Each structure stands twice: as structure tokens, then as C-alpha cells.
CSV table of C-alpha atoms in Angstrom, one decimal:
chain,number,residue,atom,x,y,z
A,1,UNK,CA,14.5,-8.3,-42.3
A,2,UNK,CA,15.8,-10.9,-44.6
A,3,UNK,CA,19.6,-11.2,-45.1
A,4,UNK,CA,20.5,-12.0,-48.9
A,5,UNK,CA,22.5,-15.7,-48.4
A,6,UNK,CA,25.7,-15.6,-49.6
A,7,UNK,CA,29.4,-16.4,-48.9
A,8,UNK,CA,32.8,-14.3,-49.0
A,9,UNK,CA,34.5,-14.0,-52.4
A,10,UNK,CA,37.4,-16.7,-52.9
A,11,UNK,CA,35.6,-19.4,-50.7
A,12,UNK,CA,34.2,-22.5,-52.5
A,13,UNK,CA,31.0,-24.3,-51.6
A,14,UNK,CA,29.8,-27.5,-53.5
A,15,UNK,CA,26.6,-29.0,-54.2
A,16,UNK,CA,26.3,-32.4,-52.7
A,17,UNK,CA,26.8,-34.8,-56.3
A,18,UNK,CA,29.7,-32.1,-56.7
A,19,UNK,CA,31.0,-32.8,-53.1
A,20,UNK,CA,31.3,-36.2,-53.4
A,21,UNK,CA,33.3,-36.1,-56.6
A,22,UNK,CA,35.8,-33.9,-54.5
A,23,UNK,CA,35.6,-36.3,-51.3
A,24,UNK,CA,36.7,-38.8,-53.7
A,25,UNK,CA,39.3,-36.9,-54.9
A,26,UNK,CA,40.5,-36.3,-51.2
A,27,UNK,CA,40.4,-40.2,-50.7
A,28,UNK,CA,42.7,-40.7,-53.7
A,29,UNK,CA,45.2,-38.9,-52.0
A,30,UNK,CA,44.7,-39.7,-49.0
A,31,UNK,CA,45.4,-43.4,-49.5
A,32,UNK,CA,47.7,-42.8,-51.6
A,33,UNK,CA,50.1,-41.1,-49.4
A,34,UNK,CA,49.1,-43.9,-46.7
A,35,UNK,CA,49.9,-46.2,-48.8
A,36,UNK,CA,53.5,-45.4,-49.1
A,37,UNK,CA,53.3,-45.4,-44.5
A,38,UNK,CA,53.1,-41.6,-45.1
A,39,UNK,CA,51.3,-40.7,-41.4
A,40,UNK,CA,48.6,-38.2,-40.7
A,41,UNK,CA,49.1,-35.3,-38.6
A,42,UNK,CA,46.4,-32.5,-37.9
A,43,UNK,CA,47.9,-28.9,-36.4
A,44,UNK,CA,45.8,-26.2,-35.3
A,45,UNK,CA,44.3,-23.7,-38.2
A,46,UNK,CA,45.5,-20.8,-35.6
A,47,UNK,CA,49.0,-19.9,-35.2
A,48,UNK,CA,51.2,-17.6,-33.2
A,49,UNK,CA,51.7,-14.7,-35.8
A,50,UNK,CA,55.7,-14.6,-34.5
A,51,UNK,CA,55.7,-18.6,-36.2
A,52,UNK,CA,54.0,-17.9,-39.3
A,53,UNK,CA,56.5,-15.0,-39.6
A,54,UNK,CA,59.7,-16.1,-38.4
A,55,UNK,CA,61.3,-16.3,-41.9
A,56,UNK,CA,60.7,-12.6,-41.9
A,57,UNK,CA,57.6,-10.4,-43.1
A,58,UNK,CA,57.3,-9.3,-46.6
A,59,UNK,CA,54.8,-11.0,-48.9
A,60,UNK,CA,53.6,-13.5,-46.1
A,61,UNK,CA,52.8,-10.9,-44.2
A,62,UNK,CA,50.2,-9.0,-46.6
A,63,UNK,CA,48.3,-12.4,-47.2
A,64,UNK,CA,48.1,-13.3,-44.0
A,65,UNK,CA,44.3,-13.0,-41.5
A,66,UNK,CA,45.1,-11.8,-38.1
A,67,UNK,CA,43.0,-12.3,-35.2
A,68,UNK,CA,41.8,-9.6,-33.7
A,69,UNK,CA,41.2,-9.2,-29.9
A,70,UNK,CA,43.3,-12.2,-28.4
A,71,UNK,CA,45.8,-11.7,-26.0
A,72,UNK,CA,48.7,-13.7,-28.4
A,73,UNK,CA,49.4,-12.5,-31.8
A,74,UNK,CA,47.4,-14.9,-33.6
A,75,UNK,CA,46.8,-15.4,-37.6
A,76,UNK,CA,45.4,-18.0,-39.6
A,77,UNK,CA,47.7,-20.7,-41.2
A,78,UNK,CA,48.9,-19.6,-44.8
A,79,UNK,CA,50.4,-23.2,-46.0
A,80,UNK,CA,51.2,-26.2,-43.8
A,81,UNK,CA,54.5,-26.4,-44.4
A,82,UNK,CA,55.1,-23.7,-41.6
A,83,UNK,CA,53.4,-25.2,-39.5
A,84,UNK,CA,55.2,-28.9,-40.1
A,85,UNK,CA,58.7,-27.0,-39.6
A,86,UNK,CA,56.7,-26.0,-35.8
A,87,UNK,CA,55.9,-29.1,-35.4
A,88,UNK,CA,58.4,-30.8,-35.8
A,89,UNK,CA,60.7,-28.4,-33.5
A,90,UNK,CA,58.1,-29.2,-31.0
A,91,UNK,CA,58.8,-32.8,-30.8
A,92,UNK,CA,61.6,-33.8,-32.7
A,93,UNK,CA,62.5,-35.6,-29.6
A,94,UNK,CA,59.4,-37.9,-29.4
A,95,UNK,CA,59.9,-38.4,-33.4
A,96,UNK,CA,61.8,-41.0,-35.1
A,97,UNK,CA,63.4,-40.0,-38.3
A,98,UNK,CA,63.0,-40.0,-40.7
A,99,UNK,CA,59.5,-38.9,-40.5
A,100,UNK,CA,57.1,-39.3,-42.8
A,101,UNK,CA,53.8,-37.1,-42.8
A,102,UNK,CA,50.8,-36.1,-44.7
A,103,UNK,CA,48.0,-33.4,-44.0
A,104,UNK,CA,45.1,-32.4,-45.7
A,105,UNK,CA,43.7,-29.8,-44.2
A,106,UNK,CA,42.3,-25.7,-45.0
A,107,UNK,CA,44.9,-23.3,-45.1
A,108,UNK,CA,43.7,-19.4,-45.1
A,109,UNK,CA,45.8,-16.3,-47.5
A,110,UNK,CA,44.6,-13.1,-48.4
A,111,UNK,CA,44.3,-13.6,-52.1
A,112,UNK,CA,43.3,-10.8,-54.5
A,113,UNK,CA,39.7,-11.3,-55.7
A,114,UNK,CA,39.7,-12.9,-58.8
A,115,UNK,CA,38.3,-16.6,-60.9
A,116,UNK,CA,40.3,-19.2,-59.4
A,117,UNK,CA,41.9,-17.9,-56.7
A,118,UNK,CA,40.5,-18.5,-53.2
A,119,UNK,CA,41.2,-17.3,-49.8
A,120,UNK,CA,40.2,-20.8,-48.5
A,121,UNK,CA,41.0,-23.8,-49.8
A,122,UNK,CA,42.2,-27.3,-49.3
A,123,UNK,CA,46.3,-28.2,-49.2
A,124,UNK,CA,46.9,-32.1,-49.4
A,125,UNK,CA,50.6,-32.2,-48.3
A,126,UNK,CA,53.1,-35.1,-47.7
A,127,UNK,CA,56.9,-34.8,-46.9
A,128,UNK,CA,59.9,-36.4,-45.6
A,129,UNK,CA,62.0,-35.4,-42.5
A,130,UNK,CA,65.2,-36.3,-42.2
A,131,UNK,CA,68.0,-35.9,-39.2
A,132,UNK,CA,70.9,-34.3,-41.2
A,133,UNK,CA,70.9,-36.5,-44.2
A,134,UNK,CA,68.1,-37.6,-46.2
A,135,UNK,CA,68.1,-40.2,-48.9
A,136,UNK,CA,67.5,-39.2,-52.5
A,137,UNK,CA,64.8,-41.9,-53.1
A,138,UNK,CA,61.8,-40.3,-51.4
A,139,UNK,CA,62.3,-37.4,-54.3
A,140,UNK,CA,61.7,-40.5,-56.5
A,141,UNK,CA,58.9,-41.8,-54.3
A,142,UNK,CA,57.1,-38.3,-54.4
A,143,UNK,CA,57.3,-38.7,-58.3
A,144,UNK,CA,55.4,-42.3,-58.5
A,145,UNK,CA,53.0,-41.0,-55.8
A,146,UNK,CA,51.8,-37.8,-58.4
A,147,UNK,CA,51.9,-40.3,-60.6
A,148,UNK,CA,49.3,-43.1,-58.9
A,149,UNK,CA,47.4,-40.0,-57.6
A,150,UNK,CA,47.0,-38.8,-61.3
A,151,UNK,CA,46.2,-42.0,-63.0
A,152,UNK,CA,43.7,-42.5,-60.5
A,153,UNK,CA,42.2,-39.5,-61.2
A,154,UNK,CA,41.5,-40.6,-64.8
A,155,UNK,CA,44.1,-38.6,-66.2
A,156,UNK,CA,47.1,-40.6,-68.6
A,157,UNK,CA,48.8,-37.7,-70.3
A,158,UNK,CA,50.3,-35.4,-67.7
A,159,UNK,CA,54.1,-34.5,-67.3
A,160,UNK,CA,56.2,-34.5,-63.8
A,161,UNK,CA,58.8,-32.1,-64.6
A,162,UNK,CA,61.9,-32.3,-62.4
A,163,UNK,CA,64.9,-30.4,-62.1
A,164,UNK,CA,67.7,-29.6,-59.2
A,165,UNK,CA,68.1,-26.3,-58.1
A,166,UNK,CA,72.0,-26.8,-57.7
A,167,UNK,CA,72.3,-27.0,-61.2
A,168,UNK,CA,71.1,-23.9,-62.4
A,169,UNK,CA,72.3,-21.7,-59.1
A,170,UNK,CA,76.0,-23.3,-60.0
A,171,UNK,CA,75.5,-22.2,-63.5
A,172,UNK,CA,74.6,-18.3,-62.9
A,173,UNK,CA,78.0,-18.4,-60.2
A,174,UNK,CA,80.0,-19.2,-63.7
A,175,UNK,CA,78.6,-16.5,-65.4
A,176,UNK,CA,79.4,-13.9,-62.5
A,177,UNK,CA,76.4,-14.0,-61.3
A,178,UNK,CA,76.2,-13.0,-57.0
A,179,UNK,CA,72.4,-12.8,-56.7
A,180,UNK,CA,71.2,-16.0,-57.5
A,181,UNK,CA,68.0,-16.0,-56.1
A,182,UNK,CA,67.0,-13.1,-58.1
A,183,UNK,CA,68.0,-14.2,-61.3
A,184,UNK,CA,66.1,-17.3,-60.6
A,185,UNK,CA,62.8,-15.5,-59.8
A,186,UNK,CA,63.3,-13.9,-62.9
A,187,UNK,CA,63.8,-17.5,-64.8
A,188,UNK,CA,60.6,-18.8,-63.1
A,189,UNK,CA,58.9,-16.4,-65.1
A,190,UNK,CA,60.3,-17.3,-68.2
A,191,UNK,CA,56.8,-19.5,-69.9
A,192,UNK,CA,55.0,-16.2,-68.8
A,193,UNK,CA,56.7,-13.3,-70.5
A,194,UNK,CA,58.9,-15.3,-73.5
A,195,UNK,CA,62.7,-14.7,-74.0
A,196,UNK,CA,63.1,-10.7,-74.8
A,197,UNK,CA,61.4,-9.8,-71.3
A,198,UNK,CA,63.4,-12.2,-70.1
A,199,UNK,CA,66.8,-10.6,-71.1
A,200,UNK,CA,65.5,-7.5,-70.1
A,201,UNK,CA,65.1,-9.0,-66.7
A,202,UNK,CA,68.2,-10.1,-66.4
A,203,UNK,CA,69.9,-7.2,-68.2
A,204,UNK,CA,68.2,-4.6,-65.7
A,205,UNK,CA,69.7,-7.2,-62.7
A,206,UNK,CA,73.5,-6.3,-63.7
A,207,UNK,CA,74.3,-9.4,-65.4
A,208,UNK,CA,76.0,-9.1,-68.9
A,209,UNK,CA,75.0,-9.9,-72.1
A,210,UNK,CA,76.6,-12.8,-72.8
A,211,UNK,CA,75.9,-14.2,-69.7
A,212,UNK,CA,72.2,-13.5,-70.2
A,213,UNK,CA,72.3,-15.4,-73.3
A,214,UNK,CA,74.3,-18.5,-72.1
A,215,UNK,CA,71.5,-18.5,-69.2
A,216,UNK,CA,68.3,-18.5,-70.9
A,217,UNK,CA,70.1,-20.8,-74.0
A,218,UNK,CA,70.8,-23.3,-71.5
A,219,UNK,CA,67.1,-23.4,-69.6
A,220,UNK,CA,65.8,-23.5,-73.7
A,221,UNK,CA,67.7,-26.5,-73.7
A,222,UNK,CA,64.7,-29.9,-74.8
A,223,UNK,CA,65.8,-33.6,-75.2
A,224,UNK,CA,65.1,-36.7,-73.5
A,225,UNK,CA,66.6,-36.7,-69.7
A,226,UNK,CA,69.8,-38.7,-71.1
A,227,UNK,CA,70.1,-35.9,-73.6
A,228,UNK,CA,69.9,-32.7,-71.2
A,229,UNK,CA,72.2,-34.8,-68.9
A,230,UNK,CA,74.7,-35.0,-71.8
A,231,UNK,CA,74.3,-31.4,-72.4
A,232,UNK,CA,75.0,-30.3,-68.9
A,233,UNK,CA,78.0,-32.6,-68.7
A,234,UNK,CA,79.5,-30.8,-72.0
A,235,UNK,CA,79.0,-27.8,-71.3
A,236,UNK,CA,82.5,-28.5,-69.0
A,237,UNK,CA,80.9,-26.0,-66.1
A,238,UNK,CA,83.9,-26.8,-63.2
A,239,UNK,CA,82.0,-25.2,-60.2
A,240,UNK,CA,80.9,-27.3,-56.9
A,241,UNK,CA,77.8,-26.2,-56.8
A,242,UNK,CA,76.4,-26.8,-60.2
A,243,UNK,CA,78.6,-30.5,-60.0
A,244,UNK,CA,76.4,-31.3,-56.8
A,245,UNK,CA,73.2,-31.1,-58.5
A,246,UNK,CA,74.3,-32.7,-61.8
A,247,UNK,CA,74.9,-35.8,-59.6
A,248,UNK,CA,71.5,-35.4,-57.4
A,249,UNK,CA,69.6,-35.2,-60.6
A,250,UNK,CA,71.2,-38.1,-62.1
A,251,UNK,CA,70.9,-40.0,-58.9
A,252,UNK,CA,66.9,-39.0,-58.5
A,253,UNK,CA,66.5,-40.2,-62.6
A,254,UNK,CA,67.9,-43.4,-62.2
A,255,UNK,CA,65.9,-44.2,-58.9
A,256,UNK,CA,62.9,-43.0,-60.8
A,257,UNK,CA,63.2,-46.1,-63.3
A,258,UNK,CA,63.4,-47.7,-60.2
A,259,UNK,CA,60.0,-47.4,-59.3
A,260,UNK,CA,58.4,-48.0,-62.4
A,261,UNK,CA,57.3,-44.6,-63.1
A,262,UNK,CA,56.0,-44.4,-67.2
A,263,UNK,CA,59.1,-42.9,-69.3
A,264,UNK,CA,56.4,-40.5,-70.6
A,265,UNK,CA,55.5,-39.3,-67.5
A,266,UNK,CA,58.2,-37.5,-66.3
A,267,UNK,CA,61.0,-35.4,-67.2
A,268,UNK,CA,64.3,-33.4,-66.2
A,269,UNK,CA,63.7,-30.2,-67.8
A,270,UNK,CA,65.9,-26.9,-67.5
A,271,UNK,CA,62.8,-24.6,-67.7
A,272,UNK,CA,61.5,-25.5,-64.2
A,273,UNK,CA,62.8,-23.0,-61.7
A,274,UNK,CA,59.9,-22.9,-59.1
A,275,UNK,CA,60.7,-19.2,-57.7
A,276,UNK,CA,60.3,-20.3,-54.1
A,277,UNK,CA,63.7,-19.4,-52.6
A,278,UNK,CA,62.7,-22.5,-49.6
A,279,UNK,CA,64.1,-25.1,-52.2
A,280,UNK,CA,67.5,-25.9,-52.6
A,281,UNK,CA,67.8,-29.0,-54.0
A,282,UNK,CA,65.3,-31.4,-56.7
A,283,UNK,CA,62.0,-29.4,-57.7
A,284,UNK,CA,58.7,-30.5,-58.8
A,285,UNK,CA,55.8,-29.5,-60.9
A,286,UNK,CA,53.0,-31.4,-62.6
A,287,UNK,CA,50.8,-30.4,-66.0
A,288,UNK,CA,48.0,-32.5,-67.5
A,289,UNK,CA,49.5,-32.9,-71.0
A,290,UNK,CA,46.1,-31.2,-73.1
A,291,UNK,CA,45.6,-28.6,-70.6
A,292,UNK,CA,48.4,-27.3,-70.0
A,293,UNK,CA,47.1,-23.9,-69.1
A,294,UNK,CA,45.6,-25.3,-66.0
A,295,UNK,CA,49.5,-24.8,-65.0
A,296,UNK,CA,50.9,-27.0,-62.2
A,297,UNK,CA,48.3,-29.0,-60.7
A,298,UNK,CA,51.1,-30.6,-57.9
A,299,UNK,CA,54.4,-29.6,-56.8
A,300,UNK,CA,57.0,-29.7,-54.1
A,301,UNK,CA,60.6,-29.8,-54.1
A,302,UNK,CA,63.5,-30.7,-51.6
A,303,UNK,CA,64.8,-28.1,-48.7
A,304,UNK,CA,68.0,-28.3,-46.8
A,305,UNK,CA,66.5,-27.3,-42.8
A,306,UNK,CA,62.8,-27.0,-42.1
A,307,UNK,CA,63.7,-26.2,-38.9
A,308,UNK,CA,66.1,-23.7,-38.8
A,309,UNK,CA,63.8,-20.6,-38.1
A,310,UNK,CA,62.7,-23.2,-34.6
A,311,UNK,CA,65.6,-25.6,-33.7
A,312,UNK,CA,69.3,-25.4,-34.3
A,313,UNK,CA,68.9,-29.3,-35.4
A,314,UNK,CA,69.5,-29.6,-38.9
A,315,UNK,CA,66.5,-31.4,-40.6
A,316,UNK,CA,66.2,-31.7,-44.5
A,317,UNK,CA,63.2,-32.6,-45.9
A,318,UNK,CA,61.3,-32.7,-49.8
A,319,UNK,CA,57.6,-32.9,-50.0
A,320,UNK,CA,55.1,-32.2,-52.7
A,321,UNK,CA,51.5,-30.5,-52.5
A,322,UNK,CA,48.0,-30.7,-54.1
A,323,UNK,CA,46.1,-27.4,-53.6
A,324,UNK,CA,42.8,-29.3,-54.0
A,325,UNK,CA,39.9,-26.8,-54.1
A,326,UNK,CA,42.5,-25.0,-56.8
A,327,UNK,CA,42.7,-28.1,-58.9
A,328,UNK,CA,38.8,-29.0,-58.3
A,329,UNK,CA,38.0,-25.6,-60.0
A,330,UNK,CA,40.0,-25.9,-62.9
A,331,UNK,CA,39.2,-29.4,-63.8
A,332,UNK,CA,35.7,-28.1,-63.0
A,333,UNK,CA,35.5,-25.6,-65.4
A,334,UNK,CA,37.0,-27.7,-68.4
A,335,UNK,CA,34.2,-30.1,-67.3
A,336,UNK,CA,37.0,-33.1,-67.1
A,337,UNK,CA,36.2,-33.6,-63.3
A,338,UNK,CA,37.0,-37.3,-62.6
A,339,UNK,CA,33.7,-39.9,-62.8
A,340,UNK,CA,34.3,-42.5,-59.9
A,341,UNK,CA,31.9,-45.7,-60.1
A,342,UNK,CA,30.8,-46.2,-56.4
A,343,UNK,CA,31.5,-49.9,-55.5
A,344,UNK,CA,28.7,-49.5,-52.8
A,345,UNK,CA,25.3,-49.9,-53.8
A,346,UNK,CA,22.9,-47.1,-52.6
A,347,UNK,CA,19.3,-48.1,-52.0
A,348,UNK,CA,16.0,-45.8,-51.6
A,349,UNK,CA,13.1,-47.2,-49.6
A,350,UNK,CA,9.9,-46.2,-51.2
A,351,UNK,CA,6.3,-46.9,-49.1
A,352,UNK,CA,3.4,-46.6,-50.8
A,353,UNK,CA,0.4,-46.9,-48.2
A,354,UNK,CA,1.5,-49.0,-46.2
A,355,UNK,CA,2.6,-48.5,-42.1
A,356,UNK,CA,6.1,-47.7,-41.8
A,357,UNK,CA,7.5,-50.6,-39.8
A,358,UNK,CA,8.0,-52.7,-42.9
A,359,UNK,CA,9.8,-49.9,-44.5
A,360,UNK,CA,11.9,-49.5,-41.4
A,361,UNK,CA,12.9,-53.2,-41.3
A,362,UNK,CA,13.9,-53.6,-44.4
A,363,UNK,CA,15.9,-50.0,-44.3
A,364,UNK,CA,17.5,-52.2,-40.3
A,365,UNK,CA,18.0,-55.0,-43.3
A,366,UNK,CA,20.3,-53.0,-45.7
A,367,UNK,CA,22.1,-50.9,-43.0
A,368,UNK,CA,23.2,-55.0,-41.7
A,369,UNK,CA,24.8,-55.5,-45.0
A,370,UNK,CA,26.3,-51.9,-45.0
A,371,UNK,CA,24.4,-50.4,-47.7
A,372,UNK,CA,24.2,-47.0,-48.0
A,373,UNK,CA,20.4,-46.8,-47.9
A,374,UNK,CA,17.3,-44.3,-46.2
A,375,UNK,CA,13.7,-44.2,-46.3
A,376,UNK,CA,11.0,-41.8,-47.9
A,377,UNK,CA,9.1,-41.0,-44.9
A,378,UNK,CA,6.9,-38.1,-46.5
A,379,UNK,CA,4.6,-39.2,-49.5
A,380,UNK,CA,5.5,-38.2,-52.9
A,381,UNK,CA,3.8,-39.2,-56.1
A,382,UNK,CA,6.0,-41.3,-58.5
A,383,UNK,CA,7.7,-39.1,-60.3
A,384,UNK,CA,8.8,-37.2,-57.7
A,385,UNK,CA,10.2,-40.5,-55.7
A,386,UNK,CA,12.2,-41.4,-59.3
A,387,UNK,CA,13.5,-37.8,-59.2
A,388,UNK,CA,14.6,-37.5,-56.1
A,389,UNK,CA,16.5,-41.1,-56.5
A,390,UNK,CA,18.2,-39.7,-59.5
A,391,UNK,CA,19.0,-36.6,-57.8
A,392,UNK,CA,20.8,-38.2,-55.4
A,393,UNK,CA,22.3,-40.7,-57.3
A,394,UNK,CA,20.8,-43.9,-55.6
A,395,UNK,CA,21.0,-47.2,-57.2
A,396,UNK,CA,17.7,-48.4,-56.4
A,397,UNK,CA,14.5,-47.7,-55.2
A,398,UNK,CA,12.8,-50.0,-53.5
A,399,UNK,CA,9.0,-50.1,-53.6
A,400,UNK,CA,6.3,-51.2,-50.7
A,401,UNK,CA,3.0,-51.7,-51.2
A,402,UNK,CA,0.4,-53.7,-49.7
A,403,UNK,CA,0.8,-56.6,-52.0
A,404,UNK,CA,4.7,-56.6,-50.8
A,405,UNK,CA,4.1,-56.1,-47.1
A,406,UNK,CA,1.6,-59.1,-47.6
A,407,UNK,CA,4.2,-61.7,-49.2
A,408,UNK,CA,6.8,-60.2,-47.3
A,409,UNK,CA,8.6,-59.2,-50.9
A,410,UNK,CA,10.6,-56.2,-52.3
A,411,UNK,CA,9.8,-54.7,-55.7
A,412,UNK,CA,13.0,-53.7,-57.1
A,413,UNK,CA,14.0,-50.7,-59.8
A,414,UNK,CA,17.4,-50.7,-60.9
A,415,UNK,CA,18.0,-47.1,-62.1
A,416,UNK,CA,21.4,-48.2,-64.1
A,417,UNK,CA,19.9,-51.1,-65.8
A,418,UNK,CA,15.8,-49.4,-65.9
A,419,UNK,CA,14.6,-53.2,-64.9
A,420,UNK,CA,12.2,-54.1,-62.3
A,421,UNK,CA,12.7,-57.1,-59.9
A,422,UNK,CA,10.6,-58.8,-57.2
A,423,UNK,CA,12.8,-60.0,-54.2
A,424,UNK,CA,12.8,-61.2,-50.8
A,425,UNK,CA,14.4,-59.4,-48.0
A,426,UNK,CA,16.8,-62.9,-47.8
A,427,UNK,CA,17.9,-61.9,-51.7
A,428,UNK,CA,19.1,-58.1,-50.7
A,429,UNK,CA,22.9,-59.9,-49.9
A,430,UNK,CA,22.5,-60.9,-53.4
A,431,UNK,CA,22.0,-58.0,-54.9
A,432,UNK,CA,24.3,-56.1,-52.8
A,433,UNK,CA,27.1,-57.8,-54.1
């Protein structure tokens, strides 16, 4: 019986040209985060269920896999952000703070089966841990890192919203509002359903009509970051709360400039809720500028304790996430997918005829010099040998024949350039470089 090959709905599996492309993409960020002394951490893809759900059930606990038949509670990871606040607890004793991590790893949710969204996929994560207090500069940092990450990937014209979640929280408690965090699930919906759902949202929550309409006026709000920060301070709002994040989300602005993050980059917009009800201080979200209904292709935000469903220590932290196979899709699909020139040099040894040792010596010769390089040990007739180089995106093929073996030279084609070259095995550093 032959079993029809195929793979579980909302996994992703790449072709190897298309692989490569998204190992690059992984690399970006990668060093990116390492390049601001962000350090690597790996934790286990299986988790005691009571850690995963220690914030309490609800929707967490309909997207995540258990694991059947072990003797602990066990499910599959749903973000890595749970698991950093475990680990952490763990050793927060053996850590210095604050402590800066990253982790790219597979993270596992029940998704419903539809285009674009998968069960498995790839989170690229960095944060900051603090003990207590935690500077407002890493928010900035987080900023210029989207921003190198993005650049990198080719892209110019994307926008890093920001906004502080003091602001807006402070602003519902002057218009009566008690259940902030509802009204602000509600906001975060706002680009989705337009302004008269909105209201009715809002309306339906208990919150007066007036109210309703100085709310959604005030997150319609567009200037330039001076401007909104003009607006918020006339608006004469005298509450603690919305005060505090006024002054974060000056503070973060000014030590944005800082780092020398492009003006048109980034902005403090009122719009950005992020419904997540884990932040509590700055948010983050990213769009690329023309596609903006990829929606957010990075975010993060700030958090007062990761900790405190683990250790009574109070530990603050702000971090920002890629979802990766998410973003890979999408960019995919509008066929903008970064193009990465390798710097290394790929070569494909080519006998024709002739006893393999040569062949072998020269492949000894190119893995010396660290070339990326193999040998075609079955025959194949010409064309085939060009399209299998081509397949696999090789540089060069390399051709041996009797007349080589005999003057101990190389013949040469350049696939970039189409030009043949006869060299000796002395020249390949040459070339190489």
C-alpha cells in the first residue's frame, strides 16, 4: 500500500532555493539581536501544562496541543514569552540583570485552518529583563533593531508605530471609564471594523456617548510625534495615569533620535492599542509602507512583571517579536521575498571520463579555501550537469577532462558572467576571492 505524502494543514515546508532565502532571513535577525549583546537561550518545546496556563485558561487553553499519555501534564509551547517568564523564575539567582535574551525557535497553537495561518511556525524573540526598574532606552533600542532588521531585508518604506498604553488607559479613567481593558480590545479593532462599529462597541460596554466620541476622536488623532504630543498635553487630562505615559512616550521619542533611527521610520500614533492585556507600558507594531495589508510584520511592547505568575520578584521587561514563517508567507505571496547575494562562491565539480581522484583533489582543494563546493559523481550529459548547477544555484562548474587531468588544469564556467576560463588548481584562491 502506498501512503499519499503529505503534511498537516498550517505547517510550512520549503523547497531548498526557498529555504535558503528564509535561513537568511533567520541570520539577519539573528545577528542582529547579537549585535546589540542580546544572548541566546534555547528552552524545551514541551512544557508543564500548569506553566503554560498559569495566567489562567481561556483562549490559551483552546490553542494549545496537549500530550497525551505522560505522567505530567504536558503541552506544546504556544509563544516563548511564557516560557522566558519560567525561565527566568528558574534562575533569576544565577542571572545578572538586566538580562538580555533572544530565541528563535518553533512555537506550536491550535490555529483554525485557513491561508496564512499555521499551527507551526517560527518566533524570533528578544527582550529585556529588568530587577524592578528597567531603563526606557532598550524600548528605543528595540525600535533601531526592527529597523536594521528591515533595511536588511531590502525593505526602505515601513513604519514602527509606537504608543504607551498609560496614555490611553488614563484617558478612558477621565471619561468614567472602569473597564479599561475592554474598551481597549475594543479600540484595537478599530482599522478592522471603521468608527460606527466602533461606537457601537463601546456604546454596548456602558460607556456614554460623549465619552465614546472623545475616545475614538482622540485615537483619530494624525500629526507628526511633536504634534500628537502637543495634542495630548492640551487636551489638560489631570489624571496620574495618563501623565505617566505622556512622559514615557516623550522620554522613548527623544531617545529614539538618539539612536539614529530615520524620522520616517517611526511614529507615535494614537491608533495602536495592541489588544494584549500583558502590556502596560510602550507598544510596538511594524507595516511595510506599500503593503500595508500584510499587517504587523514585528511587534512587542513593554510589561510591568514577567514573573509574577512564578516569583514574587518583580521583573519588568519589553521585547519585540518576528513570527517568521508568518512573515515568509506573506512576503512570499506578494513575490517581494528578499534577494541576498551570497558572498561565498559555490563551485560544482564536473568529470568527464576521467578517474575520480582528480575530481576528488581538486573538490580537497576548494573545501581548503572554504568553498562551498561538491562533486558530480554519476554521469550526466551536458545539459543536464548546466541544469542541475542552475538548479542549485552554484557559481561555477568546473569541468575535467582528459586534456585537464593531463596539464593538471581546470576549465572554468562562470554561470553569472556565461564565460569560460582555463585555470590551475594554484589560481582557485584567485577566483575565490
Amino acid at each position: 500500500m502506498i501512503v499519499k505524502p503529505s503534511i498537516l494543514p498550517g505547517t510550512m515546508e520549503l523547497l531548498p532555493h526557498e529555504q535558503l532565502i528564509f535561513n537568511k532571513m533567520k541570520d539577519i535577525i539573528r545577528e542582529t539581536y547579537e549585535l546589540f549583546a542580546f544572548l541566546p537561550i534555547d528552552t524545551p518545546a514541551l512544557e508543564k501544562t500548569e506553566i503554560l496556563l498559569a495566567k489562567g485558561g481561556g483562549e490559551t487553553e483552546k490553542q494549545i496541543y496537549n500530550i497525551a499519555n505522560t505522567s505530567t501534564e504536558t503541552s506544546l509551547r504556544f509563544d516563548l514569552t511564557v516560557p522566558l517568564a519560567r525561565y527566568v523564575s528558574m534562575h533569576e539567582h544565577e542571572l545578572k540583570f538586566p538580562f538580555k535574551r533572544y530565541q528563535i525557535a518553533k512555537v506550536y497553537r491550535g490555529e483554525r485552518n485557513q491561508k496564512g495561518r499555521y499551527r507551526e511556525f517560527y518566533q524570533c524573540d528578544c527582550d529585556i529583563i529588568g530587577d524592578e526598574k528597567l531603563s526606557k532606552f532598550y524600548d528605543a533600542e528595540l525600535v533601531k533593531i526592527i529597523s536594521i532588521i528591515f533595511r536588511k531585508f531590502g525593505f526602505d518604506k515601513f513604519t514602527i508605530m509606537i504608543n504607551n498604553r498609560n496614555i490611553m488607559n488614563g484617558f478612558l479613567k477621565s471619561q468614567g471609564v472602569e473597564d479599561t481593558v475592554e474598551a481597549v480590545r475594543a479600540l484595537d479593532k478599530y482599522d478592522k471594523i471603521g468608527r460606527d462599529s466602533l461606537e457601537e462597541l463601546l456604546i454596548n460596554q456602558g460607556i456614554k456617548a460623549d465619552s465614546v466620541k472623545n475616545i475614538i476622536d482622540l485615537i483619530e488623532f494624525e500629526g507628526t510625534n511633536e504634534e500628537t504630543i502637543a495634542h495630548l498635553e492640551g487636551l489638560g487630562i489631570d489624571n496620574e495615569i495618563f501623565l505617566k505615559g505622556l512622559a514615557e512616550m516623550k522620554e522613548v521619542l527623544e531617545n529614539i533620535k538618539l539612536f539614529n533611527v530615520d524620522k520616517n521610520n517611526y511614529k507615535f500614533t494614537l491608533k495602536l492599542q495592541r489588544g494584549l492585556d500583558y502590556y502596560t507600558s510602550t507598544v510596538i507594531e511594524t507595516v511595510l509602507d506599500d503593503y500595508k495589508e500584510l499587517g504587523s510584520v514585528a511587534g512587542g511592547g513593554s510589561y510591568e512583571n514577567l514573573t509574577q505568575f512564578y516569583s514574587k520578584r518583580e521583573l519588568p521587561g519589553v521585547g519585540i517579536s518576528i513570527g517568521l514563517t508568518r512573515l515568509f508567507f506573506q512576503l512570499s505571496e506578494k513575490n517581494i521575498l528578499p534577494k541576498f547575494e551570497s558572498e561565498e562562491k559555490s563551485f560544482l565539480v564536473a568529470p568527464l571520463d576521467i578517474d575520480m581522484s582528480y575530481a576528488i583533489s581538486v573538490l580537497n582543494e576548494l573545501h581548503e579555501l572554504g568553498a562551498n563546493s561538491e562533486v558530480l559523481y554519476s554521469k550526466m550529459k551536458m545539459k543536464k550537469i548546466f541544469d542541475f548547477a542552475e538548479s542549485y544555484s552554484f557559481d561555477y562548474i568546473i569541468f575535467l577532462g582528459q586534456e585537464e587531468l593531463e596539464n593538471k588544469k581546470l576549465s572554468v564556467r562562470d554561470l553569472n558572467s556565461k564565460e569560460n576560463i582555463s585555470i590551475s588548481i594554484d589560481e582557485l584562491k584567485t577566483l575565490i576571492k
